[in-house]
Amino acid sequence: IEGSERPEEIVLLGAHYDHIGTKDFGTFCRSPETDSDPEDVICNGADDNASGTALLMNIARAIGTSGYRPKRSLVFAHFAGEELGLHGSRGLAESPPAVAPFDTGRVVAMLNMDMVGRLAEEGLEVGGEKTSPAWPSLIAESAPPSLRIKHPESVTGRSDHAHWFRQGIPVLFFFTGLHADYHRTSDEFEALNMAGISDIGALVLGITLALAEGAEVPALPKK
């Protein structure tokens, strides 16, 4: 969605849509520790990362159908090759296409949704908060009262935001944590916390709209 006032400033939202295949043909697809259905050979990846994929699609649809025109440009990107080594996001970060808004623009912030479907009492982990002094207040202003947020000190390099983080661009990584079904055939739709995904969506949407309106997110020096 092209920005109306600062189109050269890009707010990038991303999620990876690939997963790891089957136990017969895939990448480390396994049965659960207690396998009640040995005939199930497919790693569906409901949490990893259909949850983030669906959330990204719904945020894009909500903004796109509302008629709202952002001041900055918004880009919604579904990445392939994450499980094999962050290949899709690396392509966009290191070799962006020579088309608008990337031909004349720059990414000012990147929001990544990877495994947001298993929200529990421990809360949502928001990584990257220390990549900009603006993040704590934007997070606090956008978070639903029912959403508990964890603030990790470090930024993981194991998901698609990593390439922009290494470029010194402010990032946020939304993540509800690992679980016993991670990379197993038991990562199924029925275990998703739909109310939790909705709360996370409200948080990401609020931050996105603040950025779209021009909220400044200066980068902190990398440590």
XYZ file of N, CA and C in Angstrom:
669
model
N 0.868 -1.174 0.000
C 0.000 0.000 0.000
C 0.901 1.219 0.000
N 0.842 2.009 -1.049
C 1.758 3.131 -1.202
C 1.455 4.238 -0.208
N 2.495 4.788 0.378
C 2.344 5.888 1.313
C 1.933 7.171 0.621
N 1.131 7.964 1.301
C 0.628 9.201 0.707
C 1.576 10.372 0.895
N 2.408 10.350 1.945
C 3.288 11.475 2.236
C 4.760 11.077 2.235
N 5.067 9.874 2.702
C 6.460 9.426 2.781
C 6.566 8.036 2.158
N 6.258 7.911 0.873
C 6.224 6.579 0.244
C 7.571 5.886 0.212
N 8.651 6.645 0.344
C 9.990 6.041 0.303
C 10.345 5.353 1.626
N 9.543 5.564 2.656
C 9.766 4.923 3.945
C 8.854 3.707 4.045
N 9.443 2.530 4.181
C 8.710 1.267 4.096
C 8.576 0.627 5.469
N 7.347 0.295 5.834
C 7.081 -0.540 7.006
C 6.799 -1.941 6.474
N 7.648 -2.895 6.826
C 7.579 -4.238 6.279
C 7.034 -5.208 7.327
N 5.973 -5.931 6.966
C 5.424 -6.983 7.812
C 5.646 -8.312 7.108
N 6.124 -9.311 7.857
C 6.449 -10.574 7.220
C 6.082 -11.788 8.053
N 5.923 -12.908 7.353
C 5.713 -14.226 7.979
C 6.104 -15.275 6.951
N 6.650 -16.394 7.417
C 7.040 -17.431 6.447
C 5.919 -18.450 6.288
N 5.690 -18.871 5.040
C 4.590 -19.789 4.753
C 5.058 -21.213 4.469
N 6.354 -21.440 4.395
C 6.863 -22.791 4.128
C 6.929 -23.591 5.425
N 6.967 -24.928 5.280
C 7.205 -25.774 6.445
C 8.131 -26.924 6.046
N 8.061 -28.072 6.712
C 9.129 -29.064 6.597
C 8.682 -30.374 5.964
N 7.507 -30.410 5.332
C 7.135 -31.570 4.532
C 6.576 -32.731 5.336
N 7.023 -33.920 5.016
C 6.530 -35.135 5.651
C 7.685 -35.923 6.267
N 7.326 -36.973 7.004
C 8.364 -37.821 7.590
C 9.144 -38.569 6.511
N 8.501 -38.805 5.364
C 9.158 -39.530 4.280
C 9.979 -38.611 3.380
N 9.488 -37.390 3.192
C 10.176 -36.451 2.309
C 10.045 -35.059 2.926
N 11.051 -34.680 3.682
C 10.980 -33.394 4.351
C 12.263 -33.091 5.081
N 12.210 -32.102 5.940
C 13.370 -31.653 6.688
C 13.087 -31.775 8.177
N 13.515 -32.859 8.795
C 13.382 -33.071 10.232
C 11.927 -33.104 10.694
N 11.031 -33.578 9.854
C 9.642 -33.788 10.255
C 9.576 -35.082 11.065
N 9.018 -35.012 12.292
C 9.047 -36.147 13.203
C 7.645 -36.449 13.735
N 7.497 -37.642 14.266
C 6.286 -37.997 15.002
C 6.356 -37.395 16.399
N 5.208 -37.214 17.046
C 5.243 -36.767 18.441
C 5.871 -37.832 19.328
N 6.291 -37.438 20.511
C 6.956 -38.370 21.425
C 6.045 -39.544 21.772
N 4.759 -39.255 21.953
C 3.770 -40.308 22.135
C 2.887 -40.313 20.900
N 3.143 -41.244 19.978
C 2.514 -41.211 18.655
C 1.248 -42.059 18.667
N 0.096 -41.374 18.737
C -1.183 -42.076 18.743
C -1.713 -42.326 17.332
N -1.053 -41.728 16.328
C -1.514 -41.881 14.946
C -0.309 -42.078 14.034
N 0.260 -43.280 14.003
C 1.477 -43.512 13.196
C 1.257 -43.331 11.707
N 0.007 -43.343 11.246
C -0.261 -43.149 9.824
C -0.191 -41.677 9.415
N -0.175 -40.778 10.370
C -0.059 -39.351 10.077
C 1.414 -39.035 9.820
N 1.749 -38.741 8.571
C 3.149 -38.487 8.207
C 3.403 -37.029 7.846
N 2.368 -36.175 7.900
C 2.483 -34.798 7.425
C 2.726 -33.838 8.588
N 3.757 -33.034 8.459
C 3.965 -31.930 9.397
C 3.208 -30.714 8.852
N 2.004 -30.509 9.365
C 1.148 -29.441 8.849
C 1.622 -28.041 9.235
N 2.232 -27.926 10.400
C 2.744 -26.617 10.798
C 1.660 -25.610 11.118
N 0.643 -26.016 11.872
C -0.441 -25.091 12.190
C 0.072 -23.868 12.950
N 0.941 -24.110 13.917
C 1.537 -22.987 14.633
C 2.728 -22.430 13.872
N 3.534 -23.334 13.298
C 4.774 -22.955 12.616
C 4.665 -23.207 11.112
N 4.184 -22.295 10.286
C 3.811 -20.960 10.706
C 2.502 -20.532 10.032
N 1.544 -21.459 9.985
C 0.232 -21.057 9.484
C -0.368 -19.958 10.355
N -0.033 -19.967 11.646
C -0.565 -18.940 12.546
C -0.087 -17.548 12.132
N 1.210 -17.397 11.909
C 1.731 -16.105 11.477
C 1.291 -15.729 10.080
N 1.218 -16.736 9.187
C 0.776 -16.496 7.821
C -0.645 -15.950 7.794
N -1.542 -16.598 8.546
C -2.936 -16.163 8.578
C -3.075 -14.790 9.224
N -2.300 -14.547 10.279
C -2.372 -13.242 10.938
C -1.918 -12.134 9.997
N -0.836 -12.367 9.274
C -0.363 -11.381 8.302
C -1.420 -11.106 7.241
N -2.056 -12.161 6.729
C -3.091 -11.996 5.706
C -4.263 -11.178 6.234
N -4.676 -11.428 7.472
C -5.815 -10.717 8.027
C -5.509 -9.250 8.302
N -4.295 -8.957 8.749
C -3.913 -7.556 8.949
C -3.878 -6.833 7.609
N -3.318 -7.479 6.584
C -3.281 -6.868 5.254
C -4.693 -6.630 4.728
N -5.563 -7.608 4.938
C -6.942 -7.473 4.461
C -7.678 -6.366 5.212
N -7.491 -6.297 6.522
C -8.169 -5.277 7.317
C -7.781 -3.871 6.872
N -6.492 -3.665 6.656
C -6.036 -2.338 6.225
C -6.424 -2.089 4.780
N -6.239 -3.105 3.935
C -6.473 -2.918 2.506
C -7.919 -2.654 2.146
N -8.851 -3.240 2.889
C -10.268 -3.060 2.570
C -10.905 -1.879 3.290
N -10.154 -1.246 4.187
C -10.732 -0.165 4.985
C -10.777 1.168 4.253
N -9.975 1.281 3.184
C -9.861 2.561 2.504
C -8.837 3.481 3.132
N -8.196 3.031 4.192
C -7.191 3.838 4.868
C -5.959 4.002 3.991
N -5.433 5.202 3.947
C -4.225 5.493 3.172
C -3.099 5.863 4.131
N -2.099 5.034 4.277
C -1.008 5.333 5.208
C -0.110 6.441 4.680
N 0.587 7.099 5.585
C 1.561 8.107 5.177
C 2.840 7.441 4.670
N 3.248 6.354 5.349
C 4.360 5.544 4.877
C 3.830 4.382 4.042
N 4.702 3.790 3.245
C 4.309 2.619 2.461
C 4.314 1.375 3.349
N 3.302 0.532 3.154
C 3.206 -0.734 3.878
C 3.427 -1.874 2.893
N 4.301 -2.802 3.259
C 4.564 -3.985 2.439
C 4.296 -5.221 3.292
N 3.489 -6.134 2.755
C 3.174 -7.397 3.432
C 3.832 -8.522 2.639
N 4.728 -9.254 3.284
C 5.548 -10.232 2.568
C 5.411 -11.612 3.192
N 5.034 -12.593 2.361
C 5.065 -13.992 2.772
C 6.357 -14.610 2.238
N 7.175 -15.143 3.134
C 8.486 -15.649 2.759
C 8.483 -17.163 2.591
N 9.203 -17.643 1.581
C 9.498 -19.068 1.419
C 10.899 -19.342 1.958
N 11.224 -20.631 2.098
C 12.585 -21.042 2.424
C 13.069 -20.686 3.811
N 12.174 -20.343 4.728
C 12.631 -20.003 6.074
C 13.233 -21.213 6.773
N 12.551 -22.337 6.666
C 13.010 -23.537 7.364
C 14.346 -24.042 6.830
N 14.653 -23.759 5.585
C 15.898 -24.212 4.973
C 17.052 -23.227 5.174
N 16.757 -22.080 5.814
C 17.839 -21.140 6.060
C 17.514 -19.685 5.794
N 16.272 -19.281 5.980
C 15.855 -17.871 5.840
C 16.114 -17.349 4.425
N 15.915 -18.197 3.416
C 16.301 -17.836 2.055
C 15.390 -16.762 1.437
N 14.079 -16.890 1.621
C 13.173 -15.919 1.005
C 13.372 -14.520 1.553
N 13.461 -14.411 2.873
C 13.663 -13.091 3.476
C 15.040 -12.538 3.139
N 16.034 -13.417 3.017
C 17.366 -12.943 2.624
C 17.318 -12.316 1.225
N 16.548 -12.933 0.319
C 16.434 -12.383 -1.021
C 15.868 -10.973 -1.020
N 14.827 -10.745 -0.198
C 14.219 -9.416 -0.167
C 15.124 -8.410 0.535
N 15.786 -8.846 1.614
C 16.623 -7.926 2.379
C 17.896 -7.540 1.635
N 18.522 -8.525 0.963
C 19.814 -8.271 0.345
C 19.717 -7.914 -1.133
N 18.631 -8.332 -1.800
C 18.463 -8.029 -3.225
C 17.030 -7.607 -3.500
N 16.593 -6.481 -2.941
C 15.203 -6.055 -3.144
C 14.929 -5.777 -4.611
N 13.689 -5.978 -5.059
C 13.360 -5.771 -6.470
C 13.463 -4.299 -6.857
N 13.787 -4.071 -8.103
C 13.936 -2.700 -8.610
C 12.581 -2.133 -9.024
N 11.614 -2.242 -8.122
C 10.267 -1.700 -8.343
C 9.847 -0.983 -7.075
N 8.822 -0.114 -7.221
C 8.312 0.616 -6.064
C 7.737 -0.357 -5.042
N 7.916 -0.072 -3.758
C 8.628 1.090 -3.211
C 10.114 0.850 -2.963
N 10.621 -0.348 -3.345
C 12.000 -0.692 -3.003
C 13.023 0.007 -3.879
N 12.639 0.434 -5.080
C 13.631 1.033 -5.981
C 14.157 2.365 -5.453
N 13.297 3.111 -4.791
C 13.728 4.412 -4.259
C 13.546 4.505 -2.747
N 13.049 3.436 -2.126
C 12.722 3.496 -0.709
C 13.674 2.706 0.172
N 13.397 2.745 1.456
C 14.189 2.018 2.448
C 13.251 1.520 3.537
N 13.575 0.381 4.093
C 12.780 -0.190 5.179
C 13.141 0.523 6.476
N 12.128 1.088 7.149
C 12.371 1.791 8.414
C 12.064 0.902 9.615
N 11.281 -0.158 9.409
C 10.963 -1.073 10.499
C 10.443 -2.378 9.908
N 10.743 -3.503 10.580
C 10.292 -4.802 10.120
C 9.612 -5.534 11.278
N 8.381 -6.004 11.050
C 7.616 -6.754 12.042
C 7.448 -8.184 11.534
N 7.863 -9.161 12.335
C 7.875 -10.560 11.919
C 6.994 -11.400 12.837
N 6.101 -12.184 12.237
C 5.197 -13.061 12.987
C 5.542 -14.511 12.676
N 6.102 -15.206 13.648
C 6.531 -16.591 13.462
C 6.158 -17.386 14.706
N 5.187 -18.287 14.568
C 4.661 -19.089 15.675
C 3.970 -18.200 16.712
N 2.768 -17.761 16.373
C 1.978 -16.911 17.269
C 0.680 -17.596 17.682
N 0.608 -18.925 17.538
C -0.648 -19.626 17.726
C -0.833 -20.325 19.047
N 0.149 -20.310 19.927
C 0.044 -21.079 21.169
C 0.193 -20.174 22.395
N -0.508 -19.052 22.390
C -0.415 -18.131 23.524
C -0.878 -18.834 24.803
N -0.049 -18.771 25.849
C -0.348 -19.393 27.133
C -0.183 -18.355 28.245
N -0.272 -18.808 29.494
C -0.198 -17.885 30.623
C 1.114 -17.124 30.657
N 2.175 -17.732 30.125
C 3.476 -17.061 30.150
C 3.480 -15.791 29.307
N 2.599 -15.726 28.313
C 2.468 -14.518 27.512
C 3.190 -14.567 26.181
N 3.115 -13.464 25.466
C 3.717 -13.302 24.142
C 5.127 -12.744 24.280
N 6.058 -13.378 23.594
C 7.431 -12.874 23.563
C 7.565 -11.890 22.406
N 8.009 -10.678 22.703
C 8.240 -9.661 21.678
C 9.738 -9.376 21.648
N 10.423 -10.013 20.719
C 11.854 -9.826 20.587
C 12.184 -8.582 19.782
N 13.349 -8.035 20.015
C 13.799 -6.873 19.261
C 13.423 -5.546 19.865
N 12.842 -5.560 21.055
C 12.377 -4.313 21.654
C 13.504 -3.303 21.849
N 14.718 -3.821 22.021
C 15.849 -2.927 22.266
C 16.501 -2.422 20.981
N 15.907 -2.735 19.813
C 16.482 -2.223 18.569
C 16.042 -0.790 18.274
N 15.100 -0.256 19.064
C 14.713 1.149 18.928
C 14.150 1.640 20.259
N 14.504 2.853 20.667
C 13.944 3.390 21.911
C 12.453 3.671 21.804
N 11.910 3.653 20.592
C 10.486 3.924 20.407
C 9.604 2.718 20.687
N 10.188 1.503 20.641
C 9.356 0.303 20.740
C 8.590 0.164 22.051
N 9.194 0.377 23.229
C 8.439 0.129 24.465
C 7.127 0.893 24.548
N 7.128 2.167 24.187
C 5.886 2.941 24.279
C 4.887 2.526 23.214
N 5.348 2.202 21.998
C 4.431 1.765 20.943
C 3.787 0.435 21.314
N 4.557 -0.453 21.923
C 4.013 -1.734 22.360
C 2.987 -1.527 23.466
N 3.323 -0.709 24.446
C 2.415 -0.475 25.571
C 1.113 0.170 25.124
N 1.191 1.091 24.180
C -0.007 1.787 23.708
C -0.914 0.889 22.874
N -0.356 -0.142 22.238
C -1.130 -0.971 21.309
C -1.591 -2.296 21.912
N -1.032 -2.691 23.041
C -1.324 -4.012 23.603
C -2.705 -4.058 24.243
N -3.531 -5.061 23.919
C -4.801 -5.246 24.627
C -4.544 -5.520 26.103
N -5.430 -5.091 26.995
C -5.212 -5.316 28.437
C -5.063 -6.786 28.804
N -5.665 -7.679 28.009
C -5.625 -9.108 28.328
C -4.331 -9.786 27.895
N -3.456 -9.064 27.202
C -2.260 -9.682 26.630
C -1.050 -9.446 27.518
N -0.498 -10.525 28.045
C 0.739 -10.440 28.821
C 1.919 -10.510 27.865
N 2.888 -9.618 28.050
C 4.021 -9.524 27.129
C 5.325 -9.774 27.872
N 6.172 -10.600 27.262
C 7.518 -10.849 27.771
C 8.510 -10.038 26.937
N 9.575 -9.611 27.590
C 10.547 -8.723 26.948
C 11.938 -9.348 27.005
N 12.284 -10.220 26.049
C 13.610 -10.844 26.070
C 14.717 -9.830 25.819
N 15.865 -10.083 26.411
C 17.004 -9.183 26.255
C 17.638 -9.302 24.875
N 17.687 -10.526 24.344
C 18.404 -10.761 23.095
C 17.434 -10.855 21.921
N 17.992 -10.827 20.720
C 17.219 -10.969 19.482
C 17.681 -12.234 18.782
N 16.786 -13.196 18.611
C 17.167 -14.429 17.941
C 17.469 -14.180 16.462
N 18.405 -14.934 15.937
C 18.725 -14.852 14.517
C 18.115 -15.978 13.717
N 17.124 -16.679 14.294
C 16.584 -17.888 13.674
C 15.243 -17.660 12.990
N 14.904 -16.419 12.667
C 13.675 -16.165 11.915
C 13.901 -14.994 10.972
N 12.880 -14.671 10.173
C 13.079 -13.827 8.996
C 13.468 -12.383 9.286
N 13.230 -11.880 10.466
C 13.630 -10.511 10.791
C 15.141 -10.357 10.870
N 15.873 -11.479 10.965
C 17.307 -11.433 11.254
C 18.097 -10.592 10.250
N 17.705 -10.640 8.973
C 18.482 -9.925 7.954
C 18.391 -8.413 8.146
N 17.208 -7.910 8.487
C 17.059 -6.469 8.701
C 17.713 -6.058 10.009
N 17.639 -6.914 11.020
C 18.331 -6.638 12.280
C 19.830 -6.468 12.043
N 20.401 -7.329 11.200
C 21.836 -7.242 10.932
C 22.190 -5.981 10.149
N 21.208 -5.404 9.452
C 21.425 -4.147 8.740
C 21.241 -2.929 9.642
N 20.914 -3.163 10.917
C 20.722 -2.061 11.853
C 19.347 -1.440 11.803
N 18.383 -2.144 11.198
C 17.006 -1.641 11.081
C 16.194 -2.149 12.267
N 15.378 -1.310 12.898
C 14.564 -1.749 14.022
C 13.624 -2.888 13.619
N 13.545 -3.911 14.471
C 12.696 -5.069 14.196
C 11.899 -5.416 15.444
N 10.781 -6.115 15.231
C 10.041 -6.765 16.306
C 9.710 -8.183 15.855
N 9.848 -9.127 16.778
C 9.607 -10.533 16.490
C 8.556 -11.052 17.468
N 7.380 -11.426 16.944
C 6.257 -11.872 17.762
C 6.243 -13.406 17.784
N 6.233 -13.991 19.008
C 6.504 -15.415 19.156
C 5.873 -15.907 20.462
N 5.079 -16.994 20.376
C 4.442 -17.517 21.591
C 5.186 -18.702 22.187
N 6.325 -19.059 21.640
C 7.175 -20.041 22.291
C 7.159 -21.420 21.675
N 8.215 -22.183 21.970
C 8.323 -23.571 21.528
C 7.418 -24.464 22.375
N 7.118 -25.642 21.856
C 6.240 -26.578 22.559
C 6.545 -27.989 22.071
N 5.880 -28.963 22.680
C 6.168 -30.366 22.387
C 5.817 -30.772 20.966
N 4.970 -29.998 20.276
C 4.563 -30.333 18.908
C 5.412 -29.636 17.850
N 6.421 -28.904 18.274
C 7.271 -28.162 17.338
C 7.957 -29.122 16.364
N 7.769 -28.873 15.075
C 8.345 -29.676 13.994
C 7.939 -31.152 14.095
N 6.708 -31.372 14.559
C 6.175 -32.728 14.629
C 4.822 -32.783 13.913
N 4.401 -33.993 13.587
C 3.117 -34.161 12.886
C 1.942 -33.741 13.753
N 2.148 -33.550 15.037
C 1.068 -33.174 15.953
C 0.849 -31.666 16.048
N 1.567 -30.882 15.264
C 1.320 -29.430 15.238
C 0.072 -29.189 14.395
N -1.094 -29.305 15.041
C -2.379 -29.306 14.348
C -3.214 -28.079 14.724
N -4.189 -27.800 13.890
C -5.068 -26.636 14.026
C -5.780 -26.601 15.372
N -6.205 -27.771 15.863
C -7.039 -27.817 17.062
C -6.340 -27.247 18.295
N -5.021 -27.234 18.291
C -4.284 -26.754 19.461
C -4.061 -25.244 19.454
N -4.473 -24.564 18.399
C -4.241 -23.120 18.327
C -5.156 -22.369 19.280
N -4.631 -21.308 19.857
C -5.386 -20.413 20.736
C -5.891 -19.253 19.885
N -7.122 -19.368 19.400
C -7.628 -18.370 18.453
C -7.836 -17.007 19.111
N -8.296 -16.997 20.361
C -8.447 -15.727 21.067
C -7.089 -15.065 21.268
N -6.076 -15.891 21.535
C -4.731 -15.358 21.691
C -4.197 -14.759 20.404
N -4.433 -15.442 19.287
C -4.011 -14.906 17.996
C -4.691 -13.557 17.732
N -5.961 -13.450 18.109
C -6.691 -12.194 17.922
C -6.065 -11.065 18.733
N -5.695 -11.348 19.985
C -5.047 -10.325 20.810
C -3.705 -9.912 20.222
N -2.947 -10.881 19.742
C -1.660 -10.563 19.116
C -1.878 -9.733 17.857
N -2.916 -10.080 17.105
C -3.246 -9.299 15.914
C -3.574 -7.853 16.242
N -4.294 -7.643 17.338
C -4.609 -6.272 17.741
C -3.340 -5.493 18.067
N -2.385 -6.165 18.723
C -1.111 -5.522 19.044
C -0.342 -5.167 17.779
N -0.196 -6.135 16.871
C 0.570 -5.888 15.649
C -0.109 -4.822 14.794
N -1.430 -4.867 14.703
C -2.152 -3.867 13.920
C -1.959 -2.476 14.504
N -2.044 -2.358 15.820
C -1.861 -1.051 16.445
C -0.483 -0.476 16.188
N 0.552 -1.314 16.325
C 1.919 -0.851 16.053
C 2.070 -0.473 14.589
N 1.485 -1.287 13.704
C 1.570 -1.016 12.267
C 0.950 0.327 11.918
N -0.219 0.605 12.465
C -0.892 1.868 12.159
C -0.114 3.066 12.706
N 0.490 2.913 13.875
C 1.316 3.992 14.411
C 2.512 4.263 13.505
N 3.152 3.193 13.033
C 4.266 3.356 12.107
C 3.799 3.947 10.786
N 2.633 3.496 10.319
C 2.092 3.995 9.052
C 1.819 5.493 9.101
N 1.461 5.977 10.285
C 1.177 7.399 10.450
C 2.430 8.233 10.645
N 3.582 7.572 10.754
C 4.831 8.319 10.818
C 5.547 8.291 12.135
N 5.140 7.423 13.073
C 5.865 7.335 14.355
C 7.333 7.051 14.086
N 8.195 7.825 14.693
C 9.625 7.670 14.456
C 10.175 6.482 15.251
N 10.995 5.681 14.584
C 11.626 4.522 15.220
C 13.133 4.573 14.963
N 13.828 5.450 15.639
C 15.286 5.515 15.452
C 15.933 4.222 15.907
N 16.964 3.815 15.193
C 17.661 2.565 15.520
C 18.652 2.799 16.637
N 18.758 1.839 17.543
C 19.802 1.855 18.546
C 21.064 1.209 17.989
N 22.216 1.646 18.438
C 23.452 0.975 17.986
C 23.430 -0.487 18.376
N 23.854 -1.360 17.464
C 23.892 -2.793 17.760
C 25.002 -3.093 18.761
N 24.717 -4.060 19.661
C 25.717 -4.505 20.620
C 26.196 -5.889 20.213
